Amino acid sequence: MCDPITSIELPQTLYPWFALQVRAKHEMGVADFLRCRGYMPFLPVSRTRKIWSDRIKVVDTALFPGYLFCRVNIEDRLPILTAPGVIRIVGYDRVPVPVDEAEIKALQTLVTSEVPNQPWPFLRIGEQVQIESGPLQGLKGILVEVRGARRLVLSVSLLQRSVAVEIDVALVKSLGSGGQGFLPFAKDAQIEGRRSLPVACER
């Protein structure tokens, strides 16, 4: 157990979200360390089954391996950069870039809903839809079809990473053409399988 430090000058909610690149398999340890220092880390996880010779165990794994999110006062980022396991704050041309607040909120809604999800190749194209009811009500994403199943894909543009959740198409509405009906949805061939990342900014 840690004793969170509460002497940070301004409420953390005033600061934007940034993506932190961390050492592989150290995501949870870094998140715990930052939380104990009074920061607001967010580590989206996915529940997966690990199969051993004598048992099957359900474990939480980082949804975006090697990354987590944290609200950061970018003018005072040294404590973040010197935290054990942190490599750098993600950005372009050595400049930290905030993550879209709406993208973080969508991920938080997905994680708290406990609806099964999985990592997905980053998507740029496809029909934009919004879920109208259920535990994921209000979420917006791209509708795709894979082997007859419909999935909603949420993306983090800065990381060029996505996550998919299987949905009932009756619960969503199209955000194209004024929201009237459904346009042709993205097929497997439209999925960009490459997960290229932006250049992470240096310390």
PDB file of C-alpha atoms in Angstrom:
ATOM      1  CA  MET A   1       0.000   0.000   0.000  1.00  0.00           C
ATOM      2  CA  CYS A   2       1.143   3.500  -0.749  1.00  0.00           C
ATOM      3  CA  ASP A   3       0.426   6.811   0.866  1.00  0.00           C
ATOM      4  CA  PRO A   4      -0.550   9.088  -2.040  1.00  0.00           C
ATOM      5  CA  ILE A   5       1.095  12.498  -2.007  1.00  0.00           C
ATOM      6  CA  THR A   6      -1.591  15.188  -2.079  1.00  0.00           C
ATOM      7  CA  SER A   7       0.491  18.346  -2.178  1.00  0.00           C
ATOM      8  CA  ILE A   8       0.407  18.886  -5.963  1.00  0.00           C
ATOM      9  CA  GLU A   9      -0.334  22.569  -6.486  1.00  0.00           C
ATOM     10  CA  LEU A  10      -3.298  22.316  -8.892  1.00  0.00           C
ATOM     11  CA  PRO A  11      -5.975  19.618  -9.302  1.00  0.00           C
ATOM     12  CA  GLN A  12      -4.736  17.056 -11.810  1.00  0.00           C
ATOM     13  CA  THR A  13      -7.986  17.309 -13.778  1.00  0.00           C
ATOM     14  CA  LEU A  14      -6.836  20.730 -15.011  1.00  0.00           C
ATOM     15  CA  TYR A  15      -4.036  19.134 -16.996  1.00  0.00           C
ATOM     16  CA  PRO A  16      -4.367  17.333 -20.342  1.00  0.00           C
ATOM     17  CA  TRP A  17      -3.785  13.635 -20.884  1.00  0.00           C
ATOM     18  CA  PHE A  18      -0.468  12.530 -22.345  1.00  0.00           C
ATOM     19  CA  ALA A  19       0.694   9.093 -23.453  1.00  0.00           C
ATOM     20  CA  LEU A  20       3.732   7.753 -21.625  1.00  0.00           C
ATOM     21  CA  GLN A  21       5.984   5.173 -23.213  1.00  0.00           C
ATOM     22  CA  VAL A  22       7.210   2.795 -20.522  1.00  0.00           C
ATOM     23  CA  ARG A  23       9.360  -0.313 -20.276  1.00  0.00           C
ATOM     24  CA  ALA A  24       7.720  -3.473 -21.550  1.00  0.00           C
ATOM     25  CA  LYS A  25       5.696  -5.331 -18.905  1.00  0.00           C
ATOM     26  CA  HIS A  26       6.173  -2.458 -16.431  1.00  0.00           C
ATOM     27  CA  GLU A  27       2.898  -0.678 -17.211  1.00  0.00           C
ATOM     28  CA  MET A  28       1.128  -1.593 -13.968  1.00  0.00           C
ATOM     29  CA  GLY A  29       4.150  -0.853 -11.796  1.00  0.00           C
ATOM     30  CA  VAL A  30       4.577   2.593 -13.366  1.00  0.00           C
ATOM     31  CA  ALA A  31       0.867   3.344 -12.961  1.00  0.00           C
ATOM     32  CA  ASP A  32       0.991   2.390  -9.276  1.00  0.00           C
ATOM     33  CA  PHE A  33       4.127   4.489  -8.720  1.00  0.00           C
ATOM     34  CA  LEU A  34       2.583   7.574 -10.328  1.00  0.00           C
ATOM     35  CA  ARG A  35      -0.681   7.125  -8.441  1.00  0.00           C
ATOM     36  CA  CYS A  36       1.224   7.001  -5.171  1.00  0.00           C
ATOM     37  CA  ARG A  37       2.875  10.296  -6.110  1.00  0.00           C
ATOM     38  CA  GLY A  38      -0.491  12.001  -6.524  1.00  0.00           C
ATOM     39  CA  TYR A  39      -0.802  11.759 -10.307  1.00  0.00           C
ATOM     40  CA  MET A  40      -3.778  10.424 -12.296  1.00  0.00           C
ATOM     41  CA  PRO A  41      -2.525   7.570 -14.475  1.00  0.00           C
ATOM     42  CA  PHE A  42      -4.912   5.607 -16.656  1.00  0.00           C
ATOM     43  CA  LEU A  43      -3.888   2.134 -17.770  1.00  0.00           C
ATOM     44  CA  PRO A  44      -6.532   0.490 -19.979  1.00  0.00           C
ATOM     45  CA  VAL A  45      -6.392  -3.280 -19.596  1.00  0.00           C
ATOM     46  CA  SER A  46      -7.884  -6.247 -21.374  1.00  0.00           C
ATOM     47  CA  ARG A  47      -8.749  -9.537 -19.696  1.00  0.00           C
ATOM     48  CA  THR A  48      -7.192 -12.499 -21.432  1.00  0.00           C
ATOM     49  CA  ARG A  49      -6.958 -16.202 -20.679  1.00  0.00           C
ATOM     50  CA  LYS A  50      -3.517 -17.656 -20.052  1.00  0.00           C
ATOM     51  CA  ILE A  51      -3.303 -21.394 -20.555  1.00  0.00           C
ATOM     52  CA  TRP A  52      -0.829 -23.493 -18.588  1.00  0.00           C
ATOM     53  CA  SER A  53      -0.468 -27.256 -18.632  1.00  0.00           C
ATOM     54  CA  ASP A  54      -2.542 -27.656 -15.472  1.00  0.00           C
ATOM     55  CA  ARG A  55      -4.857 -24.638 -15.411  1.00  0.00           C
ATOM     56  CA  ILE A  56      -6.395 -21.659 -17.187  1.00  0.00           C
ATOM     57  CA  LYS A  57      -6.102 -18.239 -15.553  1.00  0.00           C
ATOM     58  CA  VAL A  58      -7.735 -14.942 -16.470  1.00  0.00           C
ATOM     59  CA  VAL A  59      -5.251 -12.066 -16.222  1.00  0.00           C
ATOM     60  CA  ASP A  60      -5.297  -8.331 -16.895  1.00  0.00           C
ATOM     61  CA  THR A  61      -2.880  -7.202 -19.607  1.00  0.00           C
ATOM     62  CA  ALA A  62      -2.152  -3.728 -20.917  1.00  0.00           C
ATOM     63  CA  LEU A  63      -4.437  -2.924 -23.823  1.00  0.00           C
ATOM     64  CA  PHE A  64      -1.611  -0.937 -25.431  1.00  0.00           C
ATOM     65  CA  PRO A  65       1.590  -2.728 -24.371  1.00  0.00           C
ATOM     66  CA  GLY A  66       4.374  -0.311 -23.488  1.00  0.00           C
ATOM     67  CA  TYR A  67       2.056   2.661 -22.997  1.00  0.00           C
ATOM     68  CA  LEU A  68      -0.201   4.241 -20.413  1.00  0.00           C
ATOM     69  CA  PHE A  69      -1.844   7.637 -20.030  1.00  0.00           C
ATOM     70  CA  CYS A  70      -1.471  10.300 -17.376  1.00  0.00           C
ATOM     71  CA  ARG A  71      -2.595  13.868 -16.766  1.00  0.00           C
ATOM     72  CA  VAL A  72       0.582  15.927 -16.811  1.00  0.00           C
ATOM     73  CA  ASN A  73       1.515  19.530 -16.131  1.00  0.00           C
ATOM     74  CA  ILE A  74       3.891  19.678 -19.069  1.00  0.00           C
ATOM     75  CA  GLU A  75       5.726  22.621 -17.516  1.00  0.00           C
ATOM     76  CA  ASP A  76       6.641  20.361 -14.595  1.00  0.00           C
ATOM     77  CA  ARG A  77       7.177  17.027 -16.335  1.00  0.00           C
ATOM     78  CA  LEU A  78      10.546  16.077 -14.859  1.00  0.00           C
ATOM     79  CA  PRO A  79       9.038  14.019 -11.992  1.00  0.00           C
ATOM     80  CA  ILE A  80       7.151  12.012 -14.608  1.00  0.00           C
ATOM     81  CA  LEU A  81      10.177  11.489 -16.848  1.00  0.00           C
ATOM     82  CA  THR A  82      12.347  10.357 -13.942  1.00  0.00           C
ATOM     83  CA  ALA A  83       9.784   7.892 -12.602  1.00  0.00           C
ATOM     84  CA  PRO A  84      11.088   4.288 -12.654  1.00  0.00           C
ATOM     85  CA  GLY A  85      10.125   2.592 -15.898  1.00  0.00           C
ATOM     86  CA  VAL A  86       9.121   5.721 -17.821  1.00  0.00           C
ATOM     87  CA  ILE A  87      10.953   6.135 -21.125  1.00  0.00           C
ATOM     88  CA  ARG A  88       9.407   9.283 -22.552  1.00  0.00           C
ATOM     89  CA  ILE A  89       6.258  11.306 -23.193  1.00  0.00           C
ATOM     90  CA  VAL A  90       4.914  10.617 -26.672  1.00  0.00           C
ATOM     91  CA  GLY A  91       4.847  13.496 -29.146  1.00  0.00           C
ATOM     92  CA  TYR A  92       6.061  14.756 -32.474  1.00  0.00           C
ATOM     93  CA  ASP A  93       9.425  16.362 -33.240  1.00  0.00           C
ATOM     94  CA  ARG A  94      10.474  16.164 -29.567  1.00  0.00           C
ATOM     95  CA  VAL A  95       7.365  18.083 -28.480  1.00  0.00           C
ATOM     96  CA  PRO A  96       4.876  16.306 -26.154  1.00  0.00           C
ATOM     97  CA  VAL A  97       1.404  16.127 -27.705  1.00  0.00           C
ATOM     98  CA  PRO A  98      -1.774  15.735 -25.595  1.00  0.00           C
ATOM     99  CA  VAL A  99      -4.151  12.871 -26.275  1.00  0.00           C
ATOM    100  CA  ASP A 100      -7.679  13.835 -27.289  1.00  0.00           C
ATOM    101  CA  GLU A 101      -9.852  13.993 -24.144  1.00  0.00           C
ATOM    102  CA  ALA A 102     -12.739  12.324 -25.986  1.00  0.00           C
ATOM    103  CA  GLU A 103     -10.547   9.351 -26.910  1.00  0.00           C
ATOM    104  CA  ILE A 104      -9.533   8.853 -23.272  1.00  0.00           C
ATOM    105  CA  LYS A 105     -13.143   9.138 -22.113  1.00  0.00           C
ATOM    106  CA  ALA A 106     -14.198   6.509 -24.671  1.00  0.00           C
ATOM    107  CA  LEU A 107     -11.493   4.117 -23.443  1.00  0.00           C
ATOM    108  CA  GLN A 108     -12.492   4.708 -19.811  1.00  0.00           C
ATOM    109  CA  THR A 109     -16.126   3.946 -20.654  1.00  0.00           C
ATOM    110  CA  LEU A 110     -15.089   0.759 -22.425  1.00  0.00           C
ATOM    111  CA  VAL A 111     -12.886  -0.426 -19.559  1.00  0.00           C
ATOM    112  CA  THR A 112     -15.442   0.286 -16.808  1.00  0.00           C
ATOM    113  CA  SER A 113     -18.200  -1.451 -18.790  1.00  0.00           C
ATOM    114  CA  GLU A 114     -16.263  -4.754 -18.553  1.00  0.00           C
ATOM    115  CA  VAL A 115     -17.462  -5.613 -22.068  1.00  0.00           C
ATOM    116  CA  PRO A 116     -14.906  -7.995 -23.670  1.00  0.00           C
ATOM    117  CA  ASN A 117     -12.498  -6.169 -25.965  1.00  0.00           C
ATOM    118  CA  GLN A 118      -9.288  -6.796 -27.853  1.00  0.00           C
ATOM    119  CA  PRO A 119      -6.437  -4.831 -29.492  1.00  0.00           C
ATOM    120  CA  TRP A 120      -7.120  -3.981 -33.128  1.00  0.00           C
ATOM    121  CA  PRO A 121      -5.087  -2.698 -36.089  1.00  0.00           C
ATOM    122  CA  PHE A 122      -5.320   1.084 -36.331  1.00  0.00           C
ATOM    123  CA  LEU A 123      -8.208   2.336 -38.489  1.00  0.00           C
ATOM    124  CA  ARG A 124      -8.469   5.555 -40.461  1.00  0.00           C
ATOM    125  CA  ILE A 125     -11.486   4.750 -42.617  1.00  0.00           C
ATOM    126  CA  GLY A 126     -14.899   3.208 -42.133  1.00  0.00           C
ATOM    127  CA  GLU A 127     -18.406   4.211 -41.156  1.00  0.00           C
ATOM    128  CA  GLN A 128     -18.622   6.383 -38.066  1.00  0.00           C
ATOM    129  CA  VAL A 129     -21.348   5.201 -35.698  1.00  0.00           C
ATOM    130  CA  GLN A 130     -22.569   5.874 -32.165  1.00  0.00           C
ATOM    131  CA  ILE A 131     -23.936   3.366 -29.663  1.00  0.00           C
ATOM    132  CA  GLU A 132     -27.427   4.392 -28.605  1.00  0.00           C
ATOM    133  CA  SER A 133     -28.070   2.143 -25.588  1.00  0.00           C
ATOM    134  CA  GLY A 134     -26.488  -0.355 -23.238  1.00  0.00           C
ATOM    135  CA  PRO A 135     -23.336  -0.079 -21.089  1.00  0.00           C
ATOM    136  CA  LEU A 136     -21.415   1.595 -23.936  1.00  0.00           C
ATOM    137  CA  GLN A 137     -24.094   4.178 -24.713  1.00  0.00           C
ATOM    138  CA  GLY A 138     -22.683   7.331 -26.274  1.00  0.00           C
ATOM    139  CA  LEU A 139     -19.450   5.817 -27.560  1.00  0.00           C
ATOM    140  CA  LYS A 140     -18.472   6.715 -31.104  1.00  0.00           C
ATOM    141  CA  GLY A 141     -16.214   4.680 -33.331  1.00  0.00           C
ATOM    142  CA  ILE A 142     -15.812   2.893 -36.645  1.00  0.00           C
ATOM    143  CA  LEU A 143     -18.060  -0.021 -37.558  1.00  0.00           C
ATOM    144  CA  VAL A 144     -16.372  -3.040 -39.135  1.00  0.00           C
ATOM    145  CA  GLU A 145     -17.408  -6.572 -39.974  1.00  0.00           C
ATOM    146  CA  VAL A 146     -15.146  -9.572 -39.436  1.00  0.00           C
ATOM    147  CA  ARG A 147     -16.331 -13.098 -40.196  1.00  0.00           C
ATOM    148  CA  GLY A 148     -19.955 -12.030 -39.924  1.00  0.00           C
ATOM    149  CA  ALA A 149     -19.589 -10.252 -36.558  1.00  0.00           C
ATOM    150  CA  ARG A 150     -19.924  -6.496 -36.182  1.00  0.00           C
ATOM    151  CA  ARG A 151     -17.355  -4.657 -34.080  1.00  0.00           C
ATOM    152  CA  LEU A 152     -16.959  -1.075 -32.915  1.00  0.00           C
ATOM    153  CA  VAL A 153     -13.374   0.126 -33.164  1.00  0.00           C
ATOM    154  CA  LEU A 154     -12.100   2.911 -30.878  1.00  0.00           C
ATOM    155  CA  SER A 155      -8.760   4.535 -31.677  1.00  0.00           C
ATOM    156  CA  VAL A 156      -6.054   6.613 -30.025  1.00  0.00           C
ATOM    157  CA  SER A 157      -4.858   8.745 -32.911  1.00  0.00           C
ATOM    158  CA  LEU A 158      -1.553   9.787 -31.339  1.00  0.00           C
ATOM    159  CA  LEU A 159      -0.467   6.194 -30.718  1.00  0.00           C
ATOM    160  CA  GLN A 160      -2.094   4.875 -33.895  1.00  0.00           C
ATOM    161  CA  ARG A 161      -3.531   2.014 -31.856  1.00  0.00           C
ATOM    162  CA  SER A 162      -7.110   0.757 -31.726  1.00  0.00           C
ATOM    163  CA  VAL A 163      -9.303  -1.529 -29.657  1.00  0.00           C
ATOM    164  CA  ALA A 164     -12.384  -3.423 -30.858  1.00  0.00           C
ATOM    165  CA  VAL A 165     -15.515  -4.575 -29.046  1.00  0.00           C
ATOM    166  CA  GLU A 166     -18.227  -6.795 -30.499  1.00  0.00           C
ATOM    167  CA  ILE A 167     -21.612  -5.072 -30.639  1.00  0.00           C
ATOM    168  CA  ASP A 168     -25.224  -5.601 -31.635  1.00  0.00           C
ATOM    169  CA  VAL A 169     -25.734  -3.518 -34.771  1.00  0.00           C
ATOM    170  CA  ALA A 170     -29.303  -2.800 -33.642  1.00  0.00           C
ATOM    171  CA  LEU A 171     -27.885  -0.634 -30.833  1.00  0.00           C
ATOM    172  CA  VAL A 172     -25.977   1.798 -33.059  1.00  0.00           C
ATOM    173  CA  LYS A 173     -26.816   4.600 -35.441  1.00  0.00           C
ATOM    174  CA  SER A 174     -24.798   5.965 -38.307  1.00  0.00           C
ATOM    175  CA  LEU A 175     -23.172   9.387 -37.943  1.00  0.00           C
ATOM    176  CA  GLY A 176     -22.891   9.694 -41.721  1.00  0.00           C
ATOM    177  CA  SER A 177     -25.578  11.056 -44.010  1.00  0.00           C
ATOM    178  CA  GLY A 178     -27.263  12.835 -41.132  1.00  0.00           C
ATOM    179  CA  GLY A 179     -27.506   9.685 -39.068  1.00  0.00           C
ATOM    180  CA  GLN A 180     -30.119   8.104 -41.351  1.00  0.00           C
ATOM    181  CA  GLY A 181     -29.514   4.384 -41.712  1.00  0.00           C
ATOM    182  CA  PHE A 182     -26.198   2.643 -42.292  1.00  0.00           C
ATOM    183  CA  LEU A 183     -23.591   3.169 -44.945  1.00  0.00           C
ATOM    184  CA  PRO A 184     -21.455   0.250 -46.163  1.00  0.00           C
ATOM    185  CA  PHE A 185     -19.202  -0.638 -43.249  1.00  0.00           C
ATOM    186  CA  ALA A 186     -15.485  -1.256 -43.345  1.00  0.00           C
ATOM    187  CA  LYS A 187     -14.376  -4.728 -44.414  1.00  0.00           C
ATOM    188  CA  ASP A 188     -11.233  -6.613 -43.511  1.00  0.00           C
ATOM    189  CA  ALA A 189      -9.486  -5.289 -46.617  1.00  0.00           C
ATOM    190  CA  GLN A 190      -9.845  -1.720 -45.341  1.00  0.00           C
ATOM    191  CA  ILE A 191      -8.046  -2.371 -42.072  1.00  0.00           C
ATOM    192  CA  GLU A 192      -4.553  -0.941 -41.885  1.00  0.00           C
ATOM    193  CA  GLY A 193      -2.545  -3.730 -40.324  1.00  0.00           C
ATOM    194  CA  ARG A 194       0.551  -1.656 -39.717  1.00  0.00           C
ATOM    195  CA  ARG A 195       0.896  -0.119 -36.270  1.00  0.00           C
ATOM    196  CA  SER A 196       3.430   2.567 -37.016  1.00  0.00           C
ATOM    197  CA  LEU A 197       4.029   4.954 -34.138  1.00  0.00           C
ATOM    198  CA  PRO A 198       4.884   8.652 -34.147  1.00  0.00           C
ATOM    199  CA  VAL A 199       8.377   9.622 -33.080  1.00  0.00           C
ATOM    200  CA  ALA A 200       8.330   9.843 -29.290  1.00  0.00           C
ATOM    201  CA  CYS A 201       9.741  13.033 -27.871  1.00  0.00           C
ATOM    202  CA  GLU A 202      12.956  12.861 -25.938  1.00  0.00           C
ATOM    203  CA  ARG A 203      13.452  13.954 -22.389  1.00  0.00           C
TER     204      ARG A 203
END
